Short mmCIF file of C-alpha atoms in Angstrom, two decimals:
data_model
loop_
_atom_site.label_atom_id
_atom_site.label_comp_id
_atom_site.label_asym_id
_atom_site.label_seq_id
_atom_site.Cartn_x
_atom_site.Cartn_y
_atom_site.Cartn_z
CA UNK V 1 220.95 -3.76 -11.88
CA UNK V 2 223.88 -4.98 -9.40
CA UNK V 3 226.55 -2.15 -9.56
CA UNK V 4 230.37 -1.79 -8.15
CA UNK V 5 231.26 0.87 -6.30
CA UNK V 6 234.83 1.81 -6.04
CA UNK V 7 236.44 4.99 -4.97
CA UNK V 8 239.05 6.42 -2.32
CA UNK V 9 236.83 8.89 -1.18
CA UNK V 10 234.42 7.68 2.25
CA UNK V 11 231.97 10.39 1.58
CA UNK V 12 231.70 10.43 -1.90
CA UNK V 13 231.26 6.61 -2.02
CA UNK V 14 228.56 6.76 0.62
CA UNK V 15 226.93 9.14 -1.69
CA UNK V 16 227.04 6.86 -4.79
CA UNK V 17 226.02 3.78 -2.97
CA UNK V 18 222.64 5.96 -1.42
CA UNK V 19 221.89 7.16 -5.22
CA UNK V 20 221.88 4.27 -6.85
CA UNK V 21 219.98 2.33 -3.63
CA UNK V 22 217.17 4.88 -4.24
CA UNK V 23 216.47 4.25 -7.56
CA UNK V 24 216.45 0.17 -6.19
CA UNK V 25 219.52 -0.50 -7.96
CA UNK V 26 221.81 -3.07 -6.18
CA UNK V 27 225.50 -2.07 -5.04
CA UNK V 28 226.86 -5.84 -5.00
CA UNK V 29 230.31 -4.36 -3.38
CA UNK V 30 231.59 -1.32 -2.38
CA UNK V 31 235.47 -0.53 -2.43
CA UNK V 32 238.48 1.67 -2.13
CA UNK V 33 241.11 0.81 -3.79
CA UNK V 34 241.96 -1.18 -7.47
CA UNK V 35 242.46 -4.49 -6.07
CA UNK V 36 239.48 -4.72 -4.64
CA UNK V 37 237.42 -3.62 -7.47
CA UNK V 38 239.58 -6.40 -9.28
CA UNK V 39 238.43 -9.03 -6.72
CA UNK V 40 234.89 -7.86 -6.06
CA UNK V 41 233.73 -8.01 -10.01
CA UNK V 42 235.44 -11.20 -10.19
CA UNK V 43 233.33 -12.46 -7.49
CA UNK V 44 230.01 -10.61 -8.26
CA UNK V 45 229.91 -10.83 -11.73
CA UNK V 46 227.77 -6.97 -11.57
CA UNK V 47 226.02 -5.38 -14.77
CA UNK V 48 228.31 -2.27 -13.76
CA UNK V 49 231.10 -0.98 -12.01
CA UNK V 50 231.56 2.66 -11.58
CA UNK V 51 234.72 3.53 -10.99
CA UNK V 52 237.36 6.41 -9.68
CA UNK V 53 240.56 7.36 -11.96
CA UNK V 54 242.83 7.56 -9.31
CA UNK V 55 243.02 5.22 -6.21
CA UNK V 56 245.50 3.45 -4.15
CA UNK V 57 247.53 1.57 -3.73
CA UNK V 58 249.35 3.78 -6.25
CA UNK V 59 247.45 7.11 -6.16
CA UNK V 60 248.20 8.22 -9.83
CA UNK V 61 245.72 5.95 -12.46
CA UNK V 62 245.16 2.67 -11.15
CA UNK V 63 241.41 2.86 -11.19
CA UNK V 64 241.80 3.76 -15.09
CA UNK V 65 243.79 0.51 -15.56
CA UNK V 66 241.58 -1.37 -13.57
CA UNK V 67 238.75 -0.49 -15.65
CA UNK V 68 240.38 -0.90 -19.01
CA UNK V 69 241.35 -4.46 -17.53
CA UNK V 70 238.18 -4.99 -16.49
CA UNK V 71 236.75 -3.94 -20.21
CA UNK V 72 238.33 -6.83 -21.31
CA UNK V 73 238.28 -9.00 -18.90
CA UNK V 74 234.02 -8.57 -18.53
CA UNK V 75 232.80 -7.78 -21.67
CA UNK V 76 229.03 -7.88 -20.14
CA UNK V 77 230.09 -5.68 -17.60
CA UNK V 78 229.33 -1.88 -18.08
CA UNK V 79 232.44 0.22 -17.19
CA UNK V 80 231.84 3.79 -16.06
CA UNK V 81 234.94 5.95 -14.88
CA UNK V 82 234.69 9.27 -12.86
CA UNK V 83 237.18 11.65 -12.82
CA UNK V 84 237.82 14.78 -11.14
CA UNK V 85 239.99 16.60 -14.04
CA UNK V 86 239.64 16.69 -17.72
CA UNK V 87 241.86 13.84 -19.02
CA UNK V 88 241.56 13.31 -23.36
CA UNK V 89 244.12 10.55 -22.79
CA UNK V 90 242.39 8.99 -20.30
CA UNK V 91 238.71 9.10 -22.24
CA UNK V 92 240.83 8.04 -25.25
CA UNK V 93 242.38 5.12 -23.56
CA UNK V 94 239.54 3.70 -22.17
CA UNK V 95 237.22 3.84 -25.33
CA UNK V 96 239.62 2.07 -27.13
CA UNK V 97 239.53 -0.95 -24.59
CA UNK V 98 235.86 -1.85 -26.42
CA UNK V 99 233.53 -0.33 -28.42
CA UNK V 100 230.35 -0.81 -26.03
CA UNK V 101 229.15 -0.13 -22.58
CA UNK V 102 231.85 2.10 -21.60
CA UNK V 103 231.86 5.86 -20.34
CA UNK V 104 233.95 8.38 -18.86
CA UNK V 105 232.09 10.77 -16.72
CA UNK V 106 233.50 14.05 -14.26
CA UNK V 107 232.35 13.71 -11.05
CA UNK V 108 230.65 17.34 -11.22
CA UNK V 109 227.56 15.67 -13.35
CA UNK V 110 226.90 13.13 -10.42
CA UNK V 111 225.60 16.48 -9.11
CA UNK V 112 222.71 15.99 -11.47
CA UNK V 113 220.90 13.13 -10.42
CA UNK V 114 218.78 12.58 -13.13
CA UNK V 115 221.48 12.75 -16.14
CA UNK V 116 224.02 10.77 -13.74
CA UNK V 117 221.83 7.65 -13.20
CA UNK V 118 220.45 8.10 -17.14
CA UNK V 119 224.24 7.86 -17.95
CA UNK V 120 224.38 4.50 -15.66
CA UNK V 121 221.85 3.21 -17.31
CA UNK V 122 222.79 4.10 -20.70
CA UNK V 123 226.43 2.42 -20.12
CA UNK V 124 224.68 -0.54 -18.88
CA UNK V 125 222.77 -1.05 -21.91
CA UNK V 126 226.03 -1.15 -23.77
CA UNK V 127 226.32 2.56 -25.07
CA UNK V 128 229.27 4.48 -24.57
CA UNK V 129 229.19 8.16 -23.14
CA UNK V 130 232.00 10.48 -22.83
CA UNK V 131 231.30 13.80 -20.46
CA UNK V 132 230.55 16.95 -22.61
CA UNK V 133 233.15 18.80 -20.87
CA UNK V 134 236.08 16.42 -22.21
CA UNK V 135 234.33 16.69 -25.98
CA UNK V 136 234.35 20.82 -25.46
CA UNK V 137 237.74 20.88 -24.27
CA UNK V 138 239.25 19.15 -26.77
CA UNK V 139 237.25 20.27 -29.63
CA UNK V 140 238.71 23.88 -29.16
CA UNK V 141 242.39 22.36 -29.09
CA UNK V 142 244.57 23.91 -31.76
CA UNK V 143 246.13 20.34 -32.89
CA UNK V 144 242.59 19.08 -33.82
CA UNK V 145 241.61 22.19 -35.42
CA UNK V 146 242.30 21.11 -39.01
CA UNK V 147 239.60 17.72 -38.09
CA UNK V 148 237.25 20.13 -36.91
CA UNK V 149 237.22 22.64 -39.80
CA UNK V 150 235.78 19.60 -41.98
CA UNK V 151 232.60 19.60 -39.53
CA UNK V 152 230.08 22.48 -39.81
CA UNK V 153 228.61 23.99 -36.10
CA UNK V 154 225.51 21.56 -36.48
CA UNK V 155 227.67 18.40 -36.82
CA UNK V 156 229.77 19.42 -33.89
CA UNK V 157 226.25 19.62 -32.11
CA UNK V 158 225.03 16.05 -33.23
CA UNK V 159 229.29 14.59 -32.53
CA UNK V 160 228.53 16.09 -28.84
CA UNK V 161 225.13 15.11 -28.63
CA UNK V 162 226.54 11.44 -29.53
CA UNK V 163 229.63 11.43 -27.23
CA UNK V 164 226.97 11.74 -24.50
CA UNK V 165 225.38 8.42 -25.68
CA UNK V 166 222.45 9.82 -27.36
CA UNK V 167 220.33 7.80 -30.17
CA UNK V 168 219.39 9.92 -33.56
CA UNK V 169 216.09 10.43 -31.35
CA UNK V 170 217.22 11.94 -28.92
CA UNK V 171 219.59 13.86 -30.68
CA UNK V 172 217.02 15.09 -32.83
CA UNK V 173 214.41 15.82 -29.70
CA UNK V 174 217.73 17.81 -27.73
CA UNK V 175 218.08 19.93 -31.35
CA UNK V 176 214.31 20.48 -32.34
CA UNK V 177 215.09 18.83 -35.64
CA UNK V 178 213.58 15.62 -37.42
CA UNK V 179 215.59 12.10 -37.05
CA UNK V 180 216.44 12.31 -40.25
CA UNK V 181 218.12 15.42 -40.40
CA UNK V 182 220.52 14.22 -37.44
CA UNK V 183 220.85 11.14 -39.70
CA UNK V 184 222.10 13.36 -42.35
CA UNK V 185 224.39 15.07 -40.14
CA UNK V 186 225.77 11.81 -38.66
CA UNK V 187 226.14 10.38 -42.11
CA UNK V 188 228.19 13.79 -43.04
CA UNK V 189 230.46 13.21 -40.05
CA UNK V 190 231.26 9.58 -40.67
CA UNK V 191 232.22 10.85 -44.71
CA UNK V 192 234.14 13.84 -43.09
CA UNK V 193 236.16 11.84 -40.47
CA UNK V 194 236.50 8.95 -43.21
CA UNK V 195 234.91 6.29 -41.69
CA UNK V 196 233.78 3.98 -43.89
CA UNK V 197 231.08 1.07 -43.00
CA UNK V 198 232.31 -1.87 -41.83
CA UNK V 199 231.29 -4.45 -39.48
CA UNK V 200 233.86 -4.73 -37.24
CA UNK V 201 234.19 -1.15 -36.32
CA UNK V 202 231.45 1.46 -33.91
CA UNK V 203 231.93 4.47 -36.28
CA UNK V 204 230.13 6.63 -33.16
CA UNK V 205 232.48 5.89 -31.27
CA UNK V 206 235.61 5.68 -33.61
CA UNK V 207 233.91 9.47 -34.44
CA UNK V 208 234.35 10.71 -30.86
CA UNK V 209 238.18 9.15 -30.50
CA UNK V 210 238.91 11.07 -33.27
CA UNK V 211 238.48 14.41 -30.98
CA UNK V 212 240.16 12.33 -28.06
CA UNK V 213 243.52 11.13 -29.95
CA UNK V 214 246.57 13.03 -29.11
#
């Protein structure tokens, strides 16, 4: 696939352009600041950009607005956002920009090459992954504590298992447990978090925003 790079950081963008080269994906641009990644998806069309949270010209979260933007904007276009620090809002914000091929990753997991370019791949494909770290954090915040009581320790497994972009499958294969079983237990979330069925809506990932929110 042809992927944009953008992030601040000469080394660490060097490093994500050589990973994703040696798996013979294609990095259509490479860039270090918002604008460009603006101009260079614009112009290359890619099936991905991967993107930092903070970049010039403003330092703070202009790669985060970029990408929400660019949600919008591209709607073919996976959006994956690195980010040094745990940031719920952040997560929050930018799964609420579209349902599909978005994901929100720390930059520790690029660490691990395999689960890094399965996450790429994943987003890509149009799933949505948030990093287990964010999910963990916030699940032990006292505000969502009264939300979490309704869940039993399993569902909390399968809710992680699914912020991470996992299929029933391979939730079931990562638990030892039969499909159907993590059916059950994604079925018992959706009643839990009151989520009804309906067409319009990803209950997945309106299940994981209701961990981010707040």
């Amino acid at each position: 696939m042809r992927i944009v790079i953008a992030e601040d950081s000469v080394l660490l963008r060097a490093g994500l352009e050589q990973l994703v080269a040696m798996v013979g994906h294609e990095v259509a641009a490479s860039v270090g600041d918002a604008p460009a990644l603006m101009a260079a998806v614009d112009a290359h069309r890619p099936d991905l950009v991967v993107t930092d949270v903070r970049m010039p010209p403003g330092h703070n979260d202009d790669g985060l607005r970029a990408a929400i933007a660019l949600a919008r904007a591209h709607p073919r276009t996976g959006i994956l956002v690195l980010s040094q620090y745990v940031l719920g809002a952040a997560a929050a914000e930018l799964l609420e920009s579209r349902a599909e091929g978005v994901g929100y990753l720390l930059k520790d997991r690029v660490g691990d090459v395999d689960e890094f370019l399965g996450t790429l791949e994943r987003v890509a494909a149009g799933g949505t992954v948030v990093d287990p770290g964010v999910v963990r954090r916030l699940l032990g915040r006292r505000r969502n504590r009264s939300v979490l009581e309704r869940l039993t320790p399993r569902e909390r497994e399968v809710l992680e298992l699914m912020a991470r972009g996992r299929t029933n499958a391979a939730a079931a294969e990562a638990l030892v447990v039969t499909e159907a079983a993590v059916a059950k237990h994604v079925s018992g979330i959706f009643t839990k978090l009151d989520l009804p069925v309906n067409p319009n809506d990803n209950r997945r990932v309106l299940a994981v925003l209701a961990y981010l929110a707040g």
